[in-house]
Short mmCIF file of C-alpha atoms and ligand atoms in Angstrom, two decimals:
data_model
loop_
_atom_site.label_atom_id
_atom_site.label_comp_id
_atom_site.label_asym_id
_atom_site.label_seq_id
_atom_site.Cartn_x
_atom_site.Cartn_y
_atom_site.Cartn_z
CA MET A 1 -0.81 14.10 -6.48
CA ASN A 2 -3.08 13.80 -3.45
CA VAL A 3 -5.43 11.47 -5.32
CA TYR A 4 -2.45 9.19 -5.96
CA ASP A 5 -1.26 9.40 -2.34
CA GLY A 6 -4.82 8.58 -1.24
CA TRP A 7 -4.88 5.43 -3.37
CA ARG A 8 -1.55 4.29 -2.05
CA ILE A 9 -2.70 4.81 1.53
CA ALA A 10 -5.97 2.96 0.89
CA SER A 11 -4.14 0.10 -0.75
CA LEU A 12 -1.61 -0.06 2.11
CA LEU A 13 -4.48 -0.41 4.58
CA GLU A 14 -6.20 -3.05 2.42
CA HIS A 15 -2.97 -5.01 2.66
CA HIS A 16 -3.42 -4.90 6.42
CA GLY A 17 -6.94 -6.32 6.13
CA PHE A 18 -8.96 -3.10 6.29
CA VAL A 19 -12.02 -2.53 4.09
CA ARG A 20 -13.36 0.83 2.95
CA THR A 21 -16.32 2.61 4.49
CA ASP A 22 -17.87 6.01 3.87
CA ALA A 23 -19.38 6.13 7.37
CA ILE A 24 -17.11 7.77 9.94
CA PRO A 25 -18.90 6.11 12.94
CA ASP A 26 -18.11 2.65 11.47
CA ALA A 27 -14.44 3.29 10.78
CA ASP A 28 -11.57 1.77 12.77
CA ILE A 29 -9.09 4.15 11.19
CA ILE A 30 -9.72 7.62 9.75
CA ILE A 31 -7.13 9.50 7.74
CA LEU A 32 -7.45 13.00 6.41
CA ASN A 33 -5.15 13.56 3.44
CA THR A 34 -4.46 17.27 3.16
CA CYS A 35 -3.30 20.10 0.88
CA ALA A 36 -1.49 23.24 2.07
CA VAL A 37 -1.20 25.16 -1.20
CA ARG A 38 -3.72 27.85 -0.24
CA ALA A 39 -4.80 28.99 3.23
CA LYS A 40 -8.42 28.03 2.56
CA ALA A 41 -7.54 24.35 2.16
CA THR A 42 -5.48 24.38 5.36
CA ASP A 43 -8.23 26.12 7.34
CA LYS A 44 -10.75 23.49 6.29
CA VAL A 45 -8.53 20.72 7.70
CA PHE A 46 -8.83 21.72 11.34
CA SER A 47 -12.60 22.22 11.21
CA ALA A 48 -12.96 18.83 9.48
CA LEU A 49 -10.77 17.22 12.15
CA GLY A 50 -13.09 18.65 14.81
CA ARG A 51 -16.15 17.17 13.07
CA ILE A 52 -14.49 13.76 12.60
CA ARG A 53 -13.41 13.68 16.21
CA ARG A 54 -16.99 14.06 17.42
CA ALA A 55 -18.42 11.49 14.98
CA LYS A 56 -15.87 8.67 15.25
CA LYS A 57 -15.81 5.59 17.49
CA PRO A 58 -13.91 6.46 20.67
CA ASN A 59 -11.08 4.00 20.00
CA ALA A 60 -10.79 4.54 16.24
CA LEU A 61 -7.32 5.51 15.09
CA PHE A 62 -7.33 9.03 13.74
CA GLY A 63 -4.71 11.07 11.94
CA ILE A 64 -3.69 13.48 9.21
CA VAL A 65 -1.28 12.97 6.36
CA GLY A 66 -0.02 15.21 3.55
CA CYS A 67 1.17 18.77 3.35
CA VAL A 68 -0.83 20.22 6.27
CA ALA A 69 0.58 17.46 8.47
CA ARG A 70 4.07 18.42 7.33
CA GLU A 71 3.40 22.10 7.90
CA SER A 72 1.77 21.80 11.34
CA GLY A 73 3.95 19.00 12.72
CA ALA A 74 3.61 18.50 16.48
CA ASP A 75 1.37 21.55 16.72
CA ALA A 76 -1.43 19.41 15.23
CA PHE A 77 -1.39 17.25 18.40
CA ARG A 78 -1.72 20.40 20.49
CA ARG A 79 -4.73 21.60 18.48
CA ILE A 80 -6.45 18.18 18.31
CA PRO A 81 -5.23 16.18 21.33
CA ASP A 82 -6.81 12.87 20.32
CA LEU A 83 -4.96 12.67 17.02
CA ASN A 84 -2.92 9.45 16.83
CA PHE A 85 -0.65 10.29 13.91
CA VAL A 86 0.68 13.15 11.82
CA LEU A 87 2.54 12.02 8.69
CA GLY A 88 3.96 14.18 5.90
CA PRO A 89 3.49 13.56 2.17
CA GLN A 90 6.73 11.59 2.00
CA SER A 91 6.31 9.55 5.16
CA TYR A 92 2.82 8.02 5.00
CA HIS A 93 4.41 4.63 4.28
CA LYS A 94 5.27 4.67 8.03
CA LEU A 95 1.57 4.16 8.79
CA PRO A 96 1.99 0.46 9.75
CA GLN A 97 3.98 1.65 12.81
CA ILE A 98 0.81 3.06 14.33
CA LEU A 99 -1.14 -0.10 13.48
CA GLU A 100 1.44 -2.08 15.47
CA ASN A 101 1.38 0.39 18.35
CA PRO A 102 -2.12 1.85 18.45
CA ASP A 103 -1.60 3.33 21.90
CA SER A 104 1.32 5.46 20.81
CA ARG A 105 1.51 8.71 18.90
CA LEU A 106 3.34 8.90 15.61
CA LEU A 107 4.87 12.05 14.18
CA ASN A 108 6.93 11.84 11.00
CA ILE A 109 7.22 14.80 8.67
CA ASP A 110 10.61 13.91 7.19
CA LEU A 111 11.31 14.53 3.56
CA GLY A 112 12.26 10.96 2.71
CA GLY A 113 12.42 11.62 -1.03
CA LEU A 114 11.58 8.46 -2.90
CA GLU A 115 11.61 6.04 0.02
CA LYS A 116 7.83 5.64 0.02
CA PHE A 117 7.79 4.25 -3.53
CA ASP A 118 10.11 1.41 -2.53
CA GLU A 119 8.36 0.58 0.71
CA LEU A 120 4.70 0.63 -0.27
CA PRO A 121 3.09 -2.60 -1.47
CA GLN A 122 1.97 -2.66 -5.13
CA MET A 123 -1.67 -1.86 -5.70
CA GLU A 124 -3.76 -4.92 -6.54
CA ARG A 125 -5.95 -3.18 -9.11
CA SER A 126 -5.26 -0.02 -10.99
CA PRO A 127 -7.95 2.55 -11.66
CA ARG A 128 -8.70 3.09 -15.36
CA VAL A 129 -6.71 6.34 -15.21
CA ALA A 130 -3.50 5.60 -13.36
CA TYR A 131 -1.63 8.56 -11.92
CA ILE A 132 2.08 7.78 -11.80
CA PRO A 133 4.33 10.25 -9.94
CA ILE A 134 7.67 10.52 -11.69
CA GLN A 135 9.25 12.99 -9.32
CA GLU A 136 8.80 14.42 -5.85
CA GLY A 137 9.27 18.01 -4.72
CA CYS A 138 10.18 21.04 -6.79
CA ASN A 139 13.32 23.09 -7.43
CA HIS A 140 11.60 26.18 -8.79
CA VAL A 141 11.31 28.51 -5.86
CA CYS A 142 8.23 30.49 -6.95
CA THR A 143 7.87 33.17 -4.30
CA TYR A 144 4.19 32.33 -3.56
CA CYS A 145 4.55 28.58 -3.32
CA ILE A 146 4.75 26.36 -0.23
CA VAL A 147 5.47 23.15 -2.19
CA PRO A 148 9.30 23.31 -1.92
CA TYR A 149 8.80 23.44 1.85
CA THR A 150 6.13 20.73 2.14
CA ARG A 151 7.43 18.33 -0.50
CA GLY A 152 11.09 19.27 -0.53
CA ARG A 153 13.69 19.47 -3.28
CA GLU A 154 13.00 17.93 -6.64
CA ILE A 155 14.02 14.30 -7.10
CA SER A 156 13.17 12.24 -10.18
CA ARG A 157 12.30 8.55 -9.72
CA SER A 158 14.35 6.07 -11.69
CA PHE A 159 13.18 5.28 -15.23
CA GLU A 160 13.03 1.63 -14.24
CA SER A 161 10.86 2.24 -11.20
CA VAL A 162 8.42 4.46 -13.10
CA MET A 163 8.14 1.95 -15.95
CA ALA A 164 7.64 -0.95 -13.51
CA GLU A 165 4.74 0.89 -11.87
CA THR A 166 3.31 1.87 -15.28
CA LEU A 167 3.47 -1.69 -16.58
CA HIS A 168 1.91 -3.04 -13.40
CA ALA A 169 -0.92 -0.47 -13.74
CA ALA A 170 -1.46 -1.53 -17.38
CA LYS A 171 -1.65 -5.21 -16.43
CA THR A 172 -4.15 -4.51 -13.64
CA GLY A 173 -6.69 -2.29 -15.40
CA ALA A 174 -5.19 1.05 -16.47
CA ILE A 175 -6.08 2.41 -19.92
CA GLU A 176 -4.78 5.93 -19.42
CA ILE A 177 -1.52 6.95 -17.76
CA CYS A 178 -1.12 10.42 -16.28
CA PHE A 179 2.47 11.17 -15.28
CA LEU A 180 2.65 13.50 -12.31
CA GLY A 181 5.17 15.96 -11.00
CA GLN A 182 5.22 19.51 -9.71
CA ASN A 183 7.59 20.15 -12.57
CA VAL A 184 6.77 17.05 -14.57
CA ASN A 185 8.44 18.07 -17.83
CA GLY A 186 11.67 18.71 -15.91
CA TYR A 187 11.96 14.94 -15.23
CA LYS A 188 15.60 13.89 -15.51
CA PHE A 189 17.08 10.58 -14.47
CA ILE A 190 20.63 9.41 -15.17
CA ASP A 191 21.25 5.69 -14.73
CA GLU A 192 24.52 4.03 -13.67
CA ASN A 193 25.75 3.94 -17.29
CA GLY A 194 25.30 7.68 -17.58
CA THR A 195 22.21 7.43 -19.83
CA LEU A 196 19.84 10.36 -19.40
CA TYR A 197 16.10 9.66 -19.37
CA ARG A 198 13.55 12.42 -19.88
CA LEU A 199 9.76 12.60 -19.91
CA SER A 200 9.79 12.00 -23.68
CA ASP A 201 11.51 8.64 -23.03
CA LEU A 202 8.82 7.66 -20.52
CA ILE A 203 6.09 8.58 -23.03
CA ARG A 204 7.76 6.65 -25.87
CA GLU A 205 8.16 3.54 -23.70
CA THR A 206 4.65 3.74 -22.25
CA ALA A 207 3.11 4.10 -25.72
CA LYS A 208 4.48 0.63 -26.55
CA ILE A 209 2.25 -0.97 -23.89
CA PRO A 210 -0.79 -2.34 -25.76
CA GLU A 211 -3.27 -1.85 -22.88
CA ILE A 212 -2.42 1.85 -22.60
CA MET A 213 -4.45 3.92 -25.05
CA ARG A 214 -4.01 7.43 -23.66
CA ILE A 215 -1.07 9.26 -22.08
CA ARG A 216 -0.92 12.70 -20.50
CA PHE A 217 1.16 14.54 -17.89
CA THR A 218 0.77 17.41 -15.44
CA SER A 219 1.92 20.01 -14.57
CA SER A 220 4.48 21.58 -16.86
CA TYR A 221 6.86 24.43 -16.22
CA PRO A 222 7.29 26.61 -19.35
CA THR A 223 11.09 26.65 -19.58
CA GLU A 224 11.27 22.84 -19.31
CA MET A 225 9.15 22.34 -22.45
CA THR A 226 12.01 21.02 -24.55
CA ASP A 227 11.81 20.16 -28.26
CA ASP A 228 12.05 16.38 -27.65
CA LEU A 229 8.84 16.64 -25.61
CA ILE A 230 7.09 18.95 -28.08
CA ASP A 231 7.97 16.45 -30.84
CA MET A 232 6.18 13.70 -28.91
CA PHE A 233 2.89 15.44 -29.67
CA SER A 234 3.44 14.84 -33.39
CA ILE A 235 5.08 11.41 -33.11
CA GLU A 236 2.92 9.67 -30.55
CA PRO A 237 -0.85 9.49 -31.20
CA LYS A 238 -1.52 8.05 -27.72
CA LEU A 239 -0.34 11.33 -26.17
CA LEU A 240 -3.53 13.36 -25.71
CA PRO A 241 -3.81 16.74 -27.49
CA PHE A 242 -4.10 18.58 -24.20
CA LEU A 243 -1.51 20.30 -22.02
CA ASN A 244 -1.66 22.07 -18.67
CA MET A 245 1.10 24.68 -18.71
CA PRO A 246 0.48 27.29 -16.00
CA ILE A 247 1.40 30.86 -16.92
CA GLN A 248 0.21 32.32 -13.55
CA SER A 249 0.31 35.96 -14.78
CA GLY A 250 0.44 37.85 -18.08
CA SER A 251 2.61 40.63 -16.62
CA GLN A 252 6.36 40.33 -17.07
CA ASN A 253 6.87 42.41 -13.96
CA ILE A 254 4.69 40.11 -11.81
CA LEU A 255 6.33 36.99 -13.28
CA THR A 256 9.70 38.37 -12.18
CA ARG A 257 8.36 39.02 -8.68
CA MET A 258 6.94 35.49 -8.64
CA ASN A 259 10.42 34.22 -9.52
CA ARG A 260 9.10 32.66 -12.69
CA PRO A 261 11.79 34.04 -14.98
CA TYR A 262 10.35 33.17 -18.41
CA SER A 263 9.39 35.72 -21.01
CA LEU A 264 5.91 35.90 -22.45
CA GLU A 265 7.56 35.52 -25.87
CA LEU A 266 9.08 32.22 -24.83
CA TYR A 267 5.74 31.02 -23.48
CA THR A 268 3.78 31.94 -26.61
CA ASP A 269 6.52 30.54 -28.81
CA ILE A 270 6.19 27.14 -27.10
CA ILE A 271 2.47 27.18 -27.80
CA ARG A 272 3.13 28.05 -31.44
CA LYS A 273 5.52 25.07 -31.71
CA LEU A 274 3.02 22.78 -29.98
CA LYS A 275 0.33 23.77 -32.49
CA ILE A 276 2.64 22.93 -35.35
CA ALA A 277 3.37 19.55 -33.77
CA ARG A 278 -0.32 18.87 -33.04
CA PRO A 279 -2.77 21.25 -34.73
CA ASP A 280 -5.73 20.26 -32.49
CA ILE A 281 -3.81 20.72 -29.21
CA GLN A 282 -5.59 22.68 -26.48
CA ILE A 283 -3.94 24.38 -23.51
CA SER A 284 -5.00 24.88 -19.92
CA SER A 285 -3.40 27.17 -17.35
CA ASP A 286 -3.33 28.12 -13.70
CA PHE A 287 -3.59 31.81 -12.80
CA ILE A 288 -2.92 33.73 -9.60
CA VAL A 289 -4.57 37.15 -9.35
CA GLY A 290 -3.79 39.80 -6.74
CA PHE A 291 -0.16 38.79 -6.26
CA PRO A 292 1.61 41.47 -4.11
CA GLY A 293 2.22 44.60 -6.16
CA GLU A 294 -0.15 43.62 -9.00
CA THR A 295 -1.48 46.85 -10.55
CA ASP A 296 -4.62 47.22 -12.66
CA SER A 297 -2.38 47.32 -15.69
CA ASP A 298 -0.58 44.09 -14.64
CA PHE A 299 -3.95 42.41 -14.26
CA GLU A 300 -5.11 43.67 -17.67
CA GLN A 301 -2.03 41.99 -19.14
CA THR A 302 -3.24 38.71 -17.62
CA MET A 303 -6.62 39.27 -19.33
CA GLU A 304 -4.74 39.97 -22.57
CA ILE A 305 -2.74 36.74 -22.49
CA ALA A 306 -5.91 34.79 -21.67
CA LYS A 307 -7.54 36.35 -24.75
CA GLN A 308 -4.54 35.55 -26.88
CA ILE A 309 -4.12 31.89 -25.88
CA LYS A 310 -7.80 30.99 -25.38
CA TYR A 311 -7.24 28.37 -22.69
CA ILE A 312 -10.04 25.82 -22.78
CA ASN A 313 -9.97 25.09 -19.09
CA SER A 314 -8.08 26.77 -16.31
CA TYR A 315 -7.71 27.05 -12.58
CA SER A 316 -7.61 30.59 -11.24
CA PHE A 317 -6.97 31.62 -7.68
CA LYS A 318 -6.71 34.68 -5.50
CA TYR A 319 -3.18 34.99 -4.18
CA SER A 320 -3.02 33.44 -0.72
CA PRO A 321 -0.05 34.30 1.54
CA ARG A 322 1.66 31.10 2.72
CA PRO A 323 4.12 30.45 5.53
CA HIS A 324 7.77 29.87 4.53
CA THR A 325 7.34 31.87 1.27
CA ALA A 326 8.97 35.14 0.20
CA ALA A 327 5.82 36.72 -1.24
CA ALA A 328 4.02 36.51 2.12
CA LEU A 329 6.57 39.03 3.42
CA MET A 330 6.23 41.49 0.53
CA GLN A 331 4.90 44.87 1.64
CA ASP A 332 2.45 45.64 -1.14
CA GLN A 333 -0.25 43.01 -0.45
CA ILE A 334 -3.46 43.53 -2.44
CA PRO A 335 -6.74 44.09 -0.56
CA GLU A 336 -9.18 41.18 -0.58
CA ASN A 337 -11.95 43.08 -2.43
CA ILE A 338 -9.61 43.90 -5.33
CA LYS A 339 -8.43 40.29 -5.54
CA ALA A 340 -12.05 39.12 -5.59
CA ALA A 341 -13.07 41.58 -8.33
CA ARG A 342 -10.10 40.60 -10.51
CA LEU A 343 -10.79 36.90 -10.03
CA ALA A 344 -14.46 37.36 -10.97
CA LYS A 345 -13.50 39.22 -14.14
CA LEU A 346 -10.92 36.63 -15.20
CA ASP A 347 -13.23 33.71 -14.38
CA THR A 348 -16.09 35.22 -16.38
CA TYR A 349 -13.85 35.42 -19.41
CA LEU A 350 -12.30 31.93 -18.95
CA ASN A 351 -15.77 30.41 -18.56
CA GLU A 352 -16.95 32.09 -21.74
CA VAL A 353 -14.06 30.60 -23.72
CA GLN A 354 -14.64 27.19 -22.17
CA ARG A 355 -18.33 27.32 -23.15
CA GLU A 356 -17.43 28.36 -26.71
CA PHE A 357 -14.95 25.51 -27.02
CA ASN A 358 -17.48 23.02 -25.64
CA GLU A 359 -20.19 24.28 -28.02
CA GLY A 360 -17.75 23.96 -30.90
CA CYS A 361 -17.57 20.22 -30.16
CA ILE A 362 -21.26 19.68 -30.97
CA ASP A 363 -21.70 17.20 -33.88
CA LYS A 364 -18.07 16.10 -33.57
CA THR A 365 -17.15 12.53 -32.67
CA LEU A 366 -14.63 12.21 -29.86
CA SER A 367 -12.87 9.16 -28.46
CA CYS A 368 -13.86 9.06 -24.79
CA LEU A 369 -12.76 7.12 -21.73
CA LEU A 370 -15.31 5.86 -19.22
CA GLU A 371 -15.06 7.43 -15.77
CA GLY A 372 -18.14 6.04 -13.98
CA THR A 373 -21.79 6.88 -13.44
CA ASP A 374 -23.24 10.22 -12.38
CA LYS A 375 -24.96 10.71 -9.02
CA THR A 376 -28.35 9.55 -10.30
CA GLY A 377 -26.89 6.34 -11.75
CA ARG A 378 -28.88 7.01 -14.93
CA HIS A 379 -25.96 8.38 -16.91
CA LEU A 380 -22.42 7.41 -17.68
CA VAL A 381 -19.62 9.94 -17.42
CA TYR A 382 -16.83 9.83 -19.99
CA ARG A 383 -13.71 12.02 -20.52
CA THR A 384 -12.85 13.42 -23.91
CA PRO A 385 -9.22 13.79 -25.08
CA PHE A 386 -9.47 17.43 -23.92
CA MET A 387 -10.53 16.36 -20.40
CA GLN A 388 -14.12 17.55 -20.88
CA GLN A 389 -16.79 15.56 -19.10
CA CYS A 390 -19.23 13.93 -21.48
CA ILE A 391 -22.54 12.56 -20.19
CA VAL A 392 -24.22 9.65 -21.99
CA GLU A 393 -27.39 7.64 -21.28
CA TYR A 394 -26.63 4.65 -19.03
CA ARG A 395 -26.17 1.24 -20.60
CA ASP A 396 -24.96 -2.05 -19.16
CA ASN A 397 -21.49 -3.22 -20.16
CA ALA A 398 -20.66 0.15 -21.68
CA PRO A 399 -17.33 0.23 -23.53
CA GLU A 400 -14.41 1.67 -21.60
CA LEU A 401 -12.96 3.59 -24.54
CA THR A 402 -15.29 4.49 -27.37
CA ASP A 403 -16.30 7.07 -29.97
CA ILE A 404 -19.08 9.35 -28.80
CA LYS A 405 -21.00 11.84 -30.92
CA ILE A 406 -21.43 15.13 -29.08
CA THR A 407 -25.03 16.35 -29.10
CA ALA A 408 -25.09 19.27 -26.64
CA ALA A 409 -22.76 21.38 -24.51
CA ASN A 410 -22.63 23.92 -21.73
CA LYS A 411 -19.77 25.48 -19.77
CA ALA A 412 -19.21 22.51 -17.51
CA SER A 413 -19.81 19.47 -19.69
CA LEU A 414 -20.87 17.85 -22.95
CA ARG A 415 -23.69 15.48 -23.71
CA GLY A 416 -23.31 12.74 -26.27
CA LYS A 417 -24.53 9.43 -27.66
CA PHE A 418 -22.88 6.19 -28.64
CA ILE A 419 -22.28 5.88 -32.36
CA ASP A 420 -24.00 2.48 -32.82
N1 SAH B 501 3.86 22.86 -9.60
C1 SAH B 501 2.44 22.97 -9.60
C2 SAH B 501 2.02 23.76 -8.40
C3 SAH B 501 0.94 23.09 -7.70
S1 SAH B 501 -0.04 24.23 -6.91
C4 SAH B 501 2.03 23.71 -10.83
O1 SAH B 501 2.88 24.33 -11.46
O2 SAH B 501 0.83 23.67 -11.14
C5 SAH B 501 -1.26 24.46 -8.17
C6 SAH B 501 -1.56 25.91 -8.43
O3 SAH B 501 -1.93 26.54 -7.24
C7 SAH B 501 -0.39 26.71 -8.93
O4 SAH B 501 -0.16 26.57 -10.30
C8 SAH B 501 -0.81 28.12 -8.59
O5 SAH B 501 -1.60 28.69 -9.61
C9 SAH B 501 -1.69 27.92 -7.37
N2 SAH B 501 -1.02 28.41 -6.17
C10 SAH B 501 0.13 27.97 -5.61
N3 SAH B 501 0.45 28.71 -4.53
C11 SAH B 501 -0.53 29.64 -4.40
C12 SAH B 501 -0.77 30.71 -3.48
N4 SAH B 501 0.08 30.99 -2.51
N5 SAH B 501 -1.89 31.46 -3.66
C13 SAH B 501 -2.75 31.20 -4.67
N6 SAH B 501 -2.58 30.21 -5.56
C14 SAH B 501 -1.48 29.44 -5.43
#
């Protein structure tokens, strides 16, 4: 979501005649786009702001956008007095106001819903993988999560507006579409005739666009995984055989305390149905360990579900208490050393499975999408349909989407060669 917001901000500034630079001392405007999901990310923001402040030109405009901006509000000006603007994740389209009035200060952390999509200029060129947000905010009030506070209540964009942006992306360079939402599979839009549009409708319509060869979406809430969407995995070959569906914990008791009221049976049943629809489908998850009240036995149940599902790639985090959330006020917080030990144990196992899956790809041929070059410039980086990185020897005019034979693998990536 932040990558998308970053592109929109960059493209808005390009419209105003700015060009990109990586050098802070050269910049006329510096914007830090921020994430507030865990405390660590938020803490990094203020130290980064301090560094930027010392390195920038004295009269360069300087501000923060995104969820930390929304969370800190006017307090950010108190902490960093030379900030010029503080704009929330739904108000960064107000940025031109500060360009017109560079001597003022701009604070806007309103939850404007979908306003930004209407006001921002279209991007001139789409990246090869176009992220398209189809909703803002979230209505699931998970007790650990700050998102409902920073991004507000869930609102789905209109079918028409999403398809217009998707088509524009396809005509300006996109090959893959990734639909985005905090609760992406809960997308629901009813038009003026009363017709209901769901994520499956967006996928079906997008698959008709000849330039688009791959479609995916993230991230999915288990109880919103309806049969029409599961069916898409068997009907629509452009939909990649890969799904991020966070389980967070394998303990029913902890899921209840997280206010994620789905049963483990329901979750595993969805995966069973998905495998029938698409036998090669692979699943990824997010996990939180050390949620308040998590016992050793609760944690072992998380290990059990990980062993049962064999997620090929996951994100796992230590629980981080966040402002405005119910879990931060729970009494039975888990000590840091226990959280760390549980995370290490889970990560070791998840990494092992990921390595096994990667090694199992050796000698297979996978259709891969070009991402760019590696740091040395001597290799090309591609993405497989399962979102693995695949490294190939550099060649000029390399194909954007091509079959690659996998020759080697480790935990983090694959190596491969072109077929010809
Ligand atoms: N709706 C998104 C949530 C985005 S946050 C989703 O379902 O993925 C991404 C992940 O961060 C969450 O899935 C969760 O695993 C993790 N997370 C959110 N709040 C957290 C917290 N307070 N502490 C630790 N991890 C958290």
